[in-house]
Tab-separated table of C-alpha atoms in Angstrom:
chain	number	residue	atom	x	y	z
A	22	UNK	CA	41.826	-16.966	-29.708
A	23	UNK	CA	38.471	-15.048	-29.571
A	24	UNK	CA	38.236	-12.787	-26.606
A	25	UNK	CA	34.674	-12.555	-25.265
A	26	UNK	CA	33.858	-9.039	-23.527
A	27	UNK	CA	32.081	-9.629	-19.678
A	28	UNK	CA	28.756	-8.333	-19.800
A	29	UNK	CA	27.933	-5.260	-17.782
A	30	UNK	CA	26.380	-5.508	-14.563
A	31	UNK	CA	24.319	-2.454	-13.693
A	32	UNK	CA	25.710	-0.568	-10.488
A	33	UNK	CA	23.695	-0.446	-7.238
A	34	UNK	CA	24.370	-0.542	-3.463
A	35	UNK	CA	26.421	-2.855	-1.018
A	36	UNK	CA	26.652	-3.668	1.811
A	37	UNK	CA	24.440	-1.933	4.551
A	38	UNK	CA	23.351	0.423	1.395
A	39	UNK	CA	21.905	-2.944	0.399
A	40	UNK	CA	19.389	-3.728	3.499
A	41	UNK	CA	18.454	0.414	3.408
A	42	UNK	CA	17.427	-0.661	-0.341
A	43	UNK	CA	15.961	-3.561	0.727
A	44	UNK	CA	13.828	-1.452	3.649
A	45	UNK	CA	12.824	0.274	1.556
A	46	UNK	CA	10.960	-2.053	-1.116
A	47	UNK	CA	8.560	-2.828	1.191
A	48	UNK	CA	8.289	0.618	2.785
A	49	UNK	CA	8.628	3.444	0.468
A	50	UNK	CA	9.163	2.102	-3.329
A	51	UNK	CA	8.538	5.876	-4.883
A	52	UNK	CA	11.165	7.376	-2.381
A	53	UNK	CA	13.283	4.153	-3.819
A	54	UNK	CA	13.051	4.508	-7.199
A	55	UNK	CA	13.709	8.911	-7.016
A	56	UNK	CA	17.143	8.030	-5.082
A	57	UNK	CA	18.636	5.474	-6.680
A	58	UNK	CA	17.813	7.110	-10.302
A	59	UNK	CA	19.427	10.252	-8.845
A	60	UNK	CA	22.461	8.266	-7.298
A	61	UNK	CA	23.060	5.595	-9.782
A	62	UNK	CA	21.791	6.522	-13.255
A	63	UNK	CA	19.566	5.323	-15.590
A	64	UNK	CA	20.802	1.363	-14.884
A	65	UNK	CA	20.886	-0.027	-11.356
A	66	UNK	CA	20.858	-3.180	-8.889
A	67	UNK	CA	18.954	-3.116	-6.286
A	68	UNK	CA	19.043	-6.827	-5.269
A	69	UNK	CA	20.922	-9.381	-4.273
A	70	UNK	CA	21.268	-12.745	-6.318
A	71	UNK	CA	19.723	-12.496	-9.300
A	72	UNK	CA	18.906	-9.235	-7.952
A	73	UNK	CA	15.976	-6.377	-9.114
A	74	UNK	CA	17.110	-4.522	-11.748
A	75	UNK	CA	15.547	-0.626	-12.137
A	76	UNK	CA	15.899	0.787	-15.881
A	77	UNK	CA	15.009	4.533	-16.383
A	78	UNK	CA	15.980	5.020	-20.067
A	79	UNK	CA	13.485	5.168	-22.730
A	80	UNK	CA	15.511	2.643	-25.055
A	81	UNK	CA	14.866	0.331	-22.099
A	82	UNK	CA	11.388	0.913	-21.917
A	83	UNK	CA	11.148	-0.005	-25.010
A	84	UNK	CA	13.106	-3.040	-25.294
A	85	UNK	CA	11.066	-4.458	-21.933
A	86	UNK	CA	7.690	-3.221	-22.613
A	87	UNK	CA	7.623	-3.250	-26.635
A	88	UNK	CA	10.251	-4.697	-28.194
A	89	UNK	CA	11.027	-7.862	-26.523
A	90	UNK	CA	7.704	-7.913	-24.377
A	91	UNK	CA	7.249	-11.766	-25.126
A	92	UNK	CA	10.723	-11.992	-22.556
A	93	UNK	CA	8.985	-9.853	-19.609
A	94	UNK	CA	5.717	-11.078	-17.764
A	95	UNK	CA	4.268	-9.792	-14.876
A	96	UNK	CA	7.274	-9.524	-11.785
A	97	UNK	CA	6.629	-7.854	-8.272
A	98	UNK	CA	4.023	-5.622	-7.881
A	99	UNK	CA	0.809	-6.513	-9.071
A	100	UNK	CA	2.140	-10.076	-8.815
A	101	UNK	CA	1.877	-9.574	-4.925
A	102	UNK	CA	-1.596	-8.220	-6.031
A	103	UNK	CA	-3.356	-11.225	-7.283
A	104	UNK	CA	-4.300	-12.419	-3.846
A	105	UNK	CA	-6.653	-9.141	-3.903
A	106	UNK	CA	-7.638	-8.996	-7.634
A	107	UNK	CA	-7.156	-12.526	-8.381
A	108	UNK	CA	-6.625	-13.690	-12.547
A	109	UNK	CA	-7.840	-10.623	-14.068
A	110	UNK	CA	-6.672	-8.730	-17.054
A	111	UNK	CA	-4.113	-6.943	-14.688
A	112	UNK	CA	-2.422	-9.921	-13.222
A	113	UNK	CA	-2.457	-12.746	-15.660
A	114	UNK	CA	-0.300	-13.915	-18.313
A	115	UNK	CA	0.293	-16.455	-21.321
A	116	UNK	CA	-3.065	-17.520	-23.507
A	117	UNK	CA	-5.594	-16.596	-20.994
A	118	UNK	CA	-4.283	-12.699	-20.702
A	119	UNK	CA	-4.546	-12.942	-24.446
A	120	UNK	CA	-8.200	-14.026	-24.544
A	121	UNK	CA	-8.771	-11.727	-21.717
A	122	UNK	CA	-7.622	-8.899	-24.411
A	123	UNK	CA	-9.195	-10.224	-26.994
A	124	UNK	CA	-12.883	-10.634	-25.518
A	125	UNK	CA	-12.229	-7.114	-24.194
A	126	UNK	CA	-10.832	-5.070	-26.679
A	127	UNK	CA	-13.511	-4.547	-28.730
A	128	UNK	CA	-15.621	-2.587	-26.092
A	129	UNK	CA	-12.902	-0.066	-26.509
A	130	UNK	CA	-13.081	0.786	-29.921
A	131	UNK	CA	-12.293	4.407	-30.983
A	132	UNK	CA	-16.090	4.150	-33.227
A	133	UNK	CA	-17.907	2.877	-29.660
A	134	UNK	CA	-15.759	5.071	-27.378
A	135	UNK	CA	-17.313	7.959	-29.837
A	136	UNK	CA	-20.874	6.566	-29.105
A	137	UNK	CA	-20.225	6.892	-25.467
A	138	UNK	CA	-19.262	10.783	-25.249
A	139	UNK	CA	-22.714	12.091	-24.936
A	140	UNK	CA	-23.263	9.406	-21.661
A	141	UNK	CA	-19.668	11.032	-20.536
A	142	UNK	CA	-20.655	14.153	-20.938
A	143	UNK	CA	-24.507	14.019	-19.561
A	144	UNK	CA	-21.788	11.847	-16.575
A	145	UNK	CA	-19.535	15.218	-15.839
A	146	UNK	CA	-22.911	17.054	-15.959
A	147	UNK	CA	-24.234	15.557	-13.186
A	148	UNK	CA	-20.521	16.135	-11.119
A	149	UNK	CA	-21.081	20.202	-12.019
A	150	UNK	CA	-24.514	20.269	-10.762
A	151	UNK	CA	-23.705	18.441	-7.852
A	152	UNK	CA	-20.746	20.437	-6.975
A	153	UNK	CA	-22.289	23.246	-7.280
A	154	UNK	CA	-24.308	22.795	-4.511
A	155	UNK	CA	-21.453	22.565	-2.129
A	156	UNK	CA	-20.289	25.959	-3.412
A	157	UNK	CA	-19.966	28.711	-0.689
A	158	UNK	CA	-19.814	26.185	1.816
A	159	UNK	CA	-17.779	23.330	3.852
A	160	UNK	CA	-14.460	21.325	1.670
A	161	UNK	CA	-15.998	18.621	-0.070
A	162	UNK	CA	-13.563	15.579	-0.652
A	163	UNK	CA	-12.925	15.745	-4.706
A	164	UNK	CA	-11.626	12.386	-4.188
A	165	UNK	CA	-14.757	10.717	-3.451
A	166	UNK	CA	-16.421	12.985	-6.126
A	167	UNK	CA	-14.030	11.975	-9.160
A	168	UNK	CA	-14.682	8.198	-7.859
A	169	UNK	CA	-18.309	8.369	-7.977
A	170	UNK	CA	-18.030	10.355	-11.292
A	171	UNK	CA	-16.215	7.400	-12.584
A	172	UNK	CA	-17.838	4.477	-11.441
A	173	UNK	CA	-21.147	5.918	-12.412
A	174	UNK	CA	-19.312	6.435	-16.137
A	175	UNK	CA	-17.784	2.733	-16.559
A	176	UNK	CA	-21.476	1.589	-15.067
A	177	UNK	CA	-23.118	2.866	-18.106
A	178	UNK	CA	-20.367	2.900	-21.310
A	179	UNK	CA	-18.549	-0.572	-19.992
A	180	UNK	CA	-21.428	-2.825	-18.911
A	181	UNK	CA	-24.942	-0.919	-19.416
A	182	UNK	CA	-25.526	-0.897	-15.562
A	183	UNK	CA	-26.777	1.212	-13.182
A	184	UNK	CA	-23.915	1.413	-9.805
A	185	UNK	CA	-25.166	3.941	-7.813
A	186	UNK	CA	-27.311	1.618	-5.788
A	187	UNK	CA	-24.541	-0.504	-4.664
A	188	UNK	CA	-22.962	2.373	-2.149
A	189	UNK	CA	-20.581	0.006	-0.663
A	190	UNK	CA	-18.290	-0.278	-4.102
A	191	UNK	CA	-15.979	2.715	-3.278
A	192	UNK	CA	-15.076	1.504	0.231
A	193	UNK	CA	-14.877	-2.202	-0.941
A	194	UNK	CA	-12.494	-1.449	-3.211
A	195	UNK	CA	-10.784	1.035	-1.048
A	196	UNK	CA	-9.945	-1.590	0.571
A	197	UNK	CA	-8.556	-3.809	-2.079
A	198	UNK	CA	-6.077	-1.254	-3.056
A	199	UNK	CA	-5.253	-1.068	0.794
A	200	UNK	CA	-4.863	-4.392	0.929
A	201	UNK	CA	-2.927	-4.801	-2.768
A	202	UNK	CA	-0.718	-2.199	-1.516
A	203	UNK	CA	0.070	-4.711	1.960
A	204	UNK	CA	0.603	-7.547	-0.239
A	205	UNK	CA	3.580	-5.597	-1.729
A	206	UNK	CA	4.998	-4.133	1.130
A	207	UNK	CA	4.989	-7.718	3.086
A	208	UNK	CA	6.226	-9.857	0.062
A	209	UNK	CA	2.780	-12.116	0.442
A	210	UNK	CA	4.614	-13.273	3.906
A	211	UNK	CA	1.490	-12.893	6.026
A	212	UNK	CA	-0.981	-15.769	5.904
A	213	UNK	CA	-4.268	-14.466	4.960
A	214	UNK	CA	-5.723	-16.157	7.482
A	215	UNK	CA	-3.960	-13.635	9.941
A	216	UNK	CA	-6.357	-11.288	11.632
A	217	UNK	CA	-5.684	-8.374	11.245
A	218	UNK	CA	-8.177	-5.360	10.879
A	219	UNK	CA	-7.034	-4.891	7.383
A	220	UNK	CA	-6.987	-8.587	6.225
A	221	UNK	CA	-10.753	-8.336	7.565
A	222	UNK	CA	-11.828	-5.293	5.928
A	223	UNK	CA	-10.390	-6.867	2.544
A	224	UNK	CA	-12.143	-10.284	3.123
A	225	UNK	CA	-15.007	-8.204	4.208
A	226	UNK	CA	-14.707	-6.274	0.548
A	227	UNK	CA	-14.154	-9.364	-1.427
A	228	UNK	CA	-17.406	-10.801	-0.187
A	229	UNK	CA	-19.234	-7.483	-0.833
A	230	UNK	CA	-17.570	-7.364	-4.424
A	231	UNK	CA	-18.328	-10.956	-5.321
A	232	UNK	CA	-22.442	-10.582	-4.397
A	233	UNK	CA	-22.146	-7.434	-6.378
A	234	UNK	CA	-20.501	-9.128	-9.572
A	235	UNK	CA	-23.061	-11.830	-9.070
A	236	UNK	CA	-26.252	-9.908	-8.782
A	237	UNK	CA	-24.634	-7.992	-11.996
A	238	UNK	CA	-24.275	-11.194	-13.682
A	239	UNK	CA	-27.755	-12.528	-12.757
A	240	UNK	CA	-29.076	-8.954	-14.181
A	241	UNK	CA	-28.080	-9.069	-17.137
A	242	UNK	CA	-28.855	-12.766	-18.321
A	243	UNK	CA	-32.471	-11.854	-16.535
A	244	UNK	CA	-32.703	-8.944	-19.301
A	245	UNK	CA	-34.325	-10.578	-22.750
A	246	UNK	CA	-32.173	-10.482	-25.853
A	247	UNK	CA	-28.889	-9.810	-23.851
A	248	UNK	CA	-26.913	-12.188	-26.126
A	249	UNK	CA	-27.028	-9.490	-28.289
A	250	UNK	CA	-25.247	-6.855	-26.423
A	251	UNK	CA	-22.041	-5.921	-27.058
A	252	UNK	CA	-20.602	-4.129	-23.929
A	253	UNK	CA	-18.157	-5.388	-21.353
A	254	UNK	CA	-20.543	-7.305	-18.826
A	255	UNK	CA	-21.985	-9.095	-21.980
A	256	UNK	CA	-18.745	-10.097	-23.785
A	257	UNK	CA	-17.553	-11.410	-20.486
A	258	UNK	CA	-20.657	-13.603	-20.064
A	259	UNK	CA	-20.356	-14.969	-23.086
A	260	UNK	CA	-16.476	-15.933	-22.406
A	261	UNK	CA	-16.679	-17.433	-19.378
A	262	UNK	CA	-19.708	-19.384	-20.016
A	263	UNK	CA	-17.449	-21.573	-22.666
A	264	UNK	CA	-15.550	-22.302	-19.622
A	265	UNK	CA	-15.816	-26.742	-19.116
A	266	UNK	CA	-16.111	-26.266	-15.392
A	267	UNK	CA	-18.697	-23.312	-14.160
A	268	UNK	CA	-16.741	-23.315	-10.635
A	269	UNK	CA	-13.518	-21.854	-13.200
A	270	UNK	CA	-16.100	-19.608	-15.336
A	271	UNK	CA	-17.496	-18.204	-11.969
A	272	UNK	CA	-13.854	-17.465	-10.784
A	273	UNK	CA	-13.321	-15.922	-14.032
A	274	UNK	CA	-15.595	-13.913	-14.471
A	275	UNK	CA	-15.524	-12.390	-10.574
A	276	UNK	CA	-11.880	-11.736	-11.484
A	277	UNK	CA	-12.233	-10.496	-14.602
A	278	UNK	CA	-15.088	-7.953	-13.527
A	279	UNK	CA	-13.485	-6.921	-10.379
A	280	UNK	CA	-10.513	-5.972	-11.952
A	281	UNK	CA	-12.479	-3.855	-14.705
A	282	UNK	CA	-14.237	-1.792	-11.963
A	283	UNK	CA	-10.605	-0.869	-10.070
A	284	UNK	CA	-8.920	0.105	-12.812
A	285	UNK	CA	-11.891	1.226	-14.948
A	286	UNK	CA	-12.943	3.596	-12.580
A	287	UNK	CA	-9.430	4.566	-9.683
A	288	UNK	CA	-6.733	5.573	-12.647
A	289	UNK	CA	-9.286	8.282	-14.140
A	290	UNK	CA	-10.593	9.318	-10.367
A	291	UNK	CA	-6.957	9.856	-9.541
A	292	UNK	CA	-5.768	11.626	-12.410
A	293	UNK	CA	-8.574	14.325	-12.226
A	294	UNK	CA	-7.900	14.444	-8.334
A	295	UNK	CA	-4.187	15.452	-9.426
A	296	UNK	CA	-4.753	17.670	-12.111
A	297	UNK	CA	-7.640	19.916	-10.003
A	298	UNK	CA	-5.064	19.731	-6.898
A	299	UNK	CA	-2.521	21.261	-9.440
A	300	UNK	CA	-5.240	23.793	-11.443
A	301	UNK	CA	-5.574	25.403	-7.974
A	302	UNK	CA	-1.483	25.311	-7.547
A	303	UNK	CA	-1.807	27.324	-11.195
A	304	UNK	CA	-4.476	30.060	-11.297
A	305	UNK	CA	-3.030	31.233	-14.750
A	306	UNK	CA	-3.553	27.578	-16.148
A	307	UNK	CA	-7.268	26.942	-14.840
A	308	UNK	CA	-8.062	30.457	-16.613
A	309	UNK	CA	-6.910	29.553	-19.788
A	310	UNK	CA	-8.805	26.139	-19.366
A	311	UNK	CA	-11.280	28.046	-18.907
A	312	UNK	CA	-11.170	30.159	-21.693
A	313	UNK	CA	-10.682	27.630	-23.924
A	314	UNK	CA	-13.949	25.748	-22.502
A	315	UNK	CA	-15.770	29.199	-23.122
A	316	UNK	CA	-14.557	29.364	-26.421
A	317	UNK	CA	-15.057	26.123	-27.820
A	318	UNK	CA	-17.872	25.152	-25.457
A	319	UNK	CA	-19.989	28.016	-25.034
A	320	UNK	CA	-22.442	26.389	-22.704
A	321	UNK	CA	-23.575	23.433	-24.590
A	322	UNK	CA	-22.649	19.873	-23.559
A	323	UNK	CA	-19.370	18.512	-25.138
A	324	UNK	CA	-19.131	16.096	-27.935
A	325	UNK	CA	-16.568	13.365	-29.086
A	326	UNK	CA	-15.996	15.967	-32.269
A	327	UNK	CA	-14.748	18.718	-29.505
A	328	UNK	CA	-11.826	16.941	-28.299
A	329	UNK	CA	-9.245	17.606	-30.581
A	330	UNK	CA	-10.410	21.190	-30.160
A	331	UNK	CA	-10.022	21.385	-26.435
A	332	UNK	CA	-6.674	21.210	-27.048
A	333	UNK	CA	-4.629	23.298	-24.005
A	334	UNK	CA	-7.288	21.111	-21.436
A	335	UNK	CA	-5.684	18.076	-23.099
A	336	UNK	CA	-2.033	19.011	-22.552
A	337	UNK	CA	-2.803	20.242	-18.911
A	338	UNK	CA	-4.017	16.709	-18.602
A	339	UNK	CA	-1.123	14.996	-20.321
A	340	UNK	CA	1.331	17.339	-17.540
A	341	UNK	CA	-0.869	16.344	-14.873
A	342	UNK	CA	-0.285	12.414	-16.468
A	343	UNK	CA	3.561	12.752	-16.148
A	344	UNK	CA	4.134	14.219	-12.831
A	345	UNK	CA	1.576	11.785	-11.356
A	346	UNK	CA	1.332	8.700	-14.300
A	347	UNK	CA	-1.944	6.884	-13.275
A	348	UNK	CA	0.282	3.399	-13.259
A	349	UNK	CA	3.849	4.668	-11.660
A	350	UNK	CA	5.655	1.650	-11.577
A	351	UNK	CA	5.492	-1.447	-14.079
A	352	UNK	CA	7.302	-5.016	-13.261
A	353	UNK	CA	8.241	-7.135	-15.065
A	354	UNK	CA	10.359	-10.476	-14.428
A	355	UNK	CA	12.732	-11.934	-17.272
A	356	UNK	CA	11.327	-15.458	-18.879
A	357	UNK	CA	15.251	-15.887	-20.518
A	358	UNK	CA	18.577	-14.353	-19.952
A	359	UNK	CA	18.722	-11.153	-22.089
A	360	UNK	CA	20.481	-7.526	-22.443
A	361	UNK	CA	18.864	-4.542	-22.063
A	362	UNK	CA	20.588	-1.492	-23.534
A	363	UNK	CA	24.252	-2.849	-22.773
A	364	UNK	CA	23.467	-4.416	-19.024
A	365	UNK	CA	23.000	-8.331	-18.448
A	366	UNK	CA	19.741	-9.507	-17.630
A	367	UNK	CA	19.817	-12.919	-15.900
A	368	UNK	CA	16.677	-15.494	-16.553
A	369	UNK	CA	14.294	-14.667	-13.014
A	370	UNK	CA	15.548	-11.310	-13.043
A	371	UNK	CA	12.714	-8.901	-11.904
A	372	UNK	CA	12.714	-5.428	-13.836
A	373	UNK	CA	11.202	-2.041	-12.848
A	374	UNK	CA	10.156	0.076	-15.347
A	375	UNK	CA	9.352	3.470	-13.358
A	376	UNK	CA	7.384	6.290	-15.035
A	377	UNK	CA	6.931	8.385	-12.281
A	378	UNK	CA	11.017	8.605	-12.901
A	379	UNK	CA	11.091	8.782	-16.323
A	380	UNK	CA	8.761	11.206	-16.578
A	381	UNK	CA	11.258	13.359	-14.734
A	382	UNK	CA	14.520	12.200	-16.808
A	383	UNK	CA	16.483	15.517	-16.814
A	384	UNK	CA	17.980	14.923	-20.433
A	385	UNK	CA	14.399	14.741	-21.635
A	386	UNK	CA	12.323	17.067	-19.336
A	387	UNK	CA	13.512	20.357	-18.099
A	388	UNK	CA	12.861	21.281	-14.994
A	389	UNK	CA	11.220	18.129	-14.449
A	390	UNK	CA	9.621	18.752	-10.922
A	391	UNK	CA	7.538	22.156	-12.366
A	392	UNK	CA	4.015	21.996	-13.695
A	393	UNK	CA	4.157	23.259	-17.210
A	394	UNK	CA	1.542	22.298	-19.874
A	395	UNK	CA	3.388	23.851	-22.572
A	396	UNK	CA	5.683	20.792	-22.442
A	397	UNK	CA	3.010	19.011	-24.860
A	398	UNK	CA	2.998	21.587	-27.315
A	399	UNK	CA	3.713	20.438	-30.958
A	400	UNK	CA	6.629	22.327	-30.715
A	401	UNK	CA	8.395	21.772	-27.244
A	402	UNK	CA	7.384	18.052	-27.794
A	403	UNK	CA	8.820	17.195	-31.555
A	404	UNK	CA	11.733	15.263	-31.360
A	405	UNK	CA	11.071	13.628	-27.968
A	406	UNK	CA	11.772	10.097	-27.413
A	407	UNK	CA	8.325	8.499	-27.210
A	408	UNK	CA	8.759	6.158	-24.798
A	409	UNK	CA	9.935	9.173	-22.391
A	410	UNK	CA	6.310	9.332	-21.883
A	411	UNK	CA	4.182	6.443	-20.954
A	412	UNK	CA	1.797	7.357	-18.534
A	413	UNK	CA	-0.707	4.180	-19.571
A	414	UNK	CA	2.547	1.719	-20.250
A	415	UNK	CA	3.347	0.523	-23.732
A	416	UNK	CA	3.323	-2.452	-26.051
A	417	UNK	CA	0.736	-5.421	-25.665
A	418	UNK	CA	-0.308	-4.416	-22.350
A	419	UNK	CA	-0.574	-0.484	-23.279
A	420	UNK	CA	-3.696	0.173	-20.968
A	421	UNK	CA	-6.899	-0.970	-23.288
A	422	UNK	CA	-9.190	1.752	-21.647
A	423	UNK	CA	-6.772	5.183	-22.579
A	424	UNK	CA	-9.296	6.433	-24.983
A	425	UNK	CA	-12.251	6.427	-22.563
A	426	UNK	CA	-10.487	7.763	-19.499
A	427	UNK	CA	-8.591	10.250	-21.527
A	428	UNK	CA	-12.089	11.592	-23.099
A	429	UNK	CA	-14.035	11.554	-19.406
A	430	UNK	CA	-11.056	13.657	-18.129
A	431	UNK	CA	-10.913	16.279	-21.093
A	432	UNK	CA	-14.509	16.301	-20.399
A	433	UNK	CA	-14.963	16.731	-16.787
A	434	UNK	CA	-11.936	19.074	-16.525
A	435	UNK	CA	-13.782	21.389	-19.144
A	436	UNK	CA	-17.001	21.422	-17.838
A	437	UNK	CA	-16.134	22.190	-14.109
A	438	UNK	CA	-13.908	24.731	-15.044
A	439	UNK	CA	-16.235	26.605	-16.905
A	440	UNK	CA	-18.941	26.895	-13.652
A	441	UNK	CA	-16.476	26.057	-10.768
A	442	UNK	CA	-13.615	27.106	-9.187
A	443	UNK	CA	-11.660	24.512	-6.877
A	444	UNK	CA	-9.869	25.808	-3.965
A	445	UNK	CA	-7.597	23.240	-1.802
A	446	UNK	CA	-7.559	24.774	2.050
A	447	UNK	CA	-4.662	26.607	3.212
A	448	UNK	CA	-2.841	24.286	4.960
A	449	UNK	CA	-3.347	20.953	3.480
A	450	UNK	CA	-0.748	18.664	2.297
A	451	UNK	CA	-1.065	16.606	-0.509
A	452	UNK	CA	0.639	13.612	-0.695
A	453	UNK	CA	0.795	10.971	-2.959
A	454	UNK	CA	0.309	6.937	-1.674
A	455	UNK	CA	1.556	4.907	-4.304
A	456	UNK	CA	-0.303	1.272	-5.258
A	457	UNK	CA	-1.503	0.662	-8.792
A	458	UNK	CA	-1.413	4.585	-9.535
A	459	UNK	CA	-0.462	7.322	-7.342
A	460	UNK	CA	-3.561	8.207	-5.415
A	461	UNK	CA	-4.068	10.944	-3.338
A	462	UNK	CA	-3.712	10.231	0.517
A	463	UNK	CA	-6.132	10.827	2.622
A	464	UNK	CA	-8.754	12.755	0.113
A	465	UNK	CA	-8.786	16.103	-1.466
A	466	UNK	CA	-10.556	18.618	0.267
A	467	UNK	CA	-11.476	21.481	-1.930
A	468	UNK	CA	-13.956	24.867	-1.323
A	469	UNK	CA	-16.511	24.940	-4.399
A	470	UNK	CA	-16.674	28.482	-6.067
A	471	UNK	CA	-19.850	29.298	-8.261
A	472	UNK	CA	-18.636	31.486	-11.704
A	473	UNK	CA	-21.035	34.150	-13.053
């Protein structure tokens, strides 16, 4: 008689651990994810039933995000986020995610991404010049800088459009993510009819986003020959026109947009936020960035051919990236039963994949908690696991826009280092507030120093 071994059941709390864990879902899911990596390993439980299971390995990664991906759509999380970005590339699934990726993909080609560099750079231009004027005097909120730096970017390499009249886009979608970030904490169990401030500020903002997607629209098929165009706005247009019912293509195409403005413009905003927060932190890193600008740079404008020659700015960016990974948490909920790296996975499961955790694995990262670019070396990283490092996910939904954002950083970093340097005030904390990427709460003040 065959003997068939039980499968394994990852540990996790009981009991009254059990409503603490659930607590804190809805109330502090980074805080979450650190403790129960620290208390119960790379495998745990953290729900009843079916349950949530958290994996922090990068075999598991892998098998969720890459390997088996076709078993794992979207779970909690940005799930509870559709109410606020709707059916857009973020949030959907199944044949229409796929000809969401396929209409889009193109824009985001390595030989167009290359055209782009010299709008990027003329872009982070504009930032220097415009911080400069604030040197010597009162903090001015990088925050809001980096955001307007990167909306004004996607405007003009994504969909050949001017944003800077439409001031009300950063507080509109503001208050998306604010509202995104309720959706999760409640579990979608208040009525959006409910209201409160917040609910109003976010149908406010959805209102304010949908005349600005419109008039965007209504732009560009006013603009002769714009069939021929091959950016972002365009390609959409085209997609959603083939839709039967134009009620569906406008939906479509509002969703669509809206969701390539948030996470065109807040991932790159926030990881430039970070890494200036921790350039000031590092005085010894910001003047070898700066050397290194001076060196390769002199003080010409950079070029798509000066990347892979700005080299340390790169890895300081790519440390910045793994202590705060512009998506932190990824979910995913389990189509069929299935094991992942020993442990049962039950059909309906929902899995976390964390990289703000894994990106502090102690078998893989020494001293995880400490800034140190160096980590990114050829030599320090050969050998390590790739999938300990996944700051834009991995497999079919590996972030499509990596290649732009990673180029406007390595730009922007560069070229305000050279003139500038950043000073947080003494005093200030800064804190992360986790949604869709680990933004910084409440703004980053910062003193502007002119260089001679």
């Amino acid at each position: 008689m065959t003997t068939v071994a039980p499968r394994v059941v990852p540990r996790g709390p009981t009991g009254v651990a059990m409503l603490g864990t659930l607590w804190k879902l809805g109330r502090d899911r980074l805080g979450l994810m650190r403790s129960a990596a620290e208390t119960y390993g790379d495998a745990v439980r953290l729900g009843p039933g079916r349950g949530l299971h958290f994996f922090n390995h990068p075999d598991h990664a892998k098998h969720v995000l890459a390997d088996n991906s076709q078993n794992y759509h979207k779970g909690i999380g940005l799930m509870h986020a559709r109410r606020a970005l709707g059916d857009g590339l973020l949030t959907s699934e199944g044949e229409l995610w796929r000809e969401q990726r396929r209409v889009i993909q193109p824009v985001f080609q390595a030989r167009r991404i290359a055209q782009q560099a010299g709008i990027v750079a003329e872009e982070a231009g504009r930032l220097v010049d415009r911080l400069e004027t604030y040197a010597g005097g009162e903090p001015v909120d990088m925050m809001r800088e980096m955001t307007g730096l990167t909306l004004g970017v996607l405007g003009r390499t994504l969909l050949d459009a001017d944003l800077s009249g439409f001031r009300s886009l950063g507080a509109a979608f503001e208050s998306m993510q604010d509202q995104a970030m309720f959706e999760m904490a409640s579990m979608n169990m208040v009525p959006m009819w409910v209201p409160l401030p917040q609910q109003m500020r976010f149908r406010r903002a959805r209102r304010e986003l949908a005349e600005i997607v419109d008039e965007l629209a209504e732009r560009r098929r006013a603009r002769p020959g714009h069939e021929d165009n091959d950016d972002a706005l365009s390609r959409l247009l085209a997609s959603t026109r083939r839709e039967t019912d134009p009620a569906v293509g406008r939906r479509r195409l509002r969703d669509e947009l809206t969701t390539l403005l948030l996470a065109g413009h807040e991932t790159t905003a926030s990881t430039l936020g970070w890494t200036f927060h921790l350039l000031d932190r590092h005085p010894q890193v910001w003047e070898r960035v700066r050397a290194e600008a001076l060196e390769v740079l002199g003080d010409r404008a950079p070029t798509y051919e000066d990347l892979p020659r700005l080299t340390y700015t790169s890895m300081v960016l790519s440390e910045a990236m793994r202590l705060y990974p512009p998506v932190w948490m990824l979910s995913r909920r389990a189509q069929e039963a299935d094991e992942v790296g020993g442990y049962a996975v039950p059909a309906g499961t929902d899995v976390l994949i964390c990289p703000y955790t894994l990106h502090r694995h102690r078998a893989y990262w020494d001293e995880p908690d400490r800034f140190d670019p160096e980590r990114f070396s050829p030599s320090v990283s050969a050998g390590r696991p790739r999938y300990a490092y996944v700051p834009f996910g991995a497999g079919p939904r590996f972030c499509v826009g990596n290649h732009l954002g990673l180029m406007e950083a390595v730009f922007v970093v560069a070229m305000v280092s050279r003139r500038l340097r950043l000073h947080t005030p003494a005093g200030h904390r800064v804190v992360p507030e986790p949604m869709l990427s680990l933004r910084i709460r409440g703004g980053l003040p910062m003193t502007v120093q002119a260089l001679t």
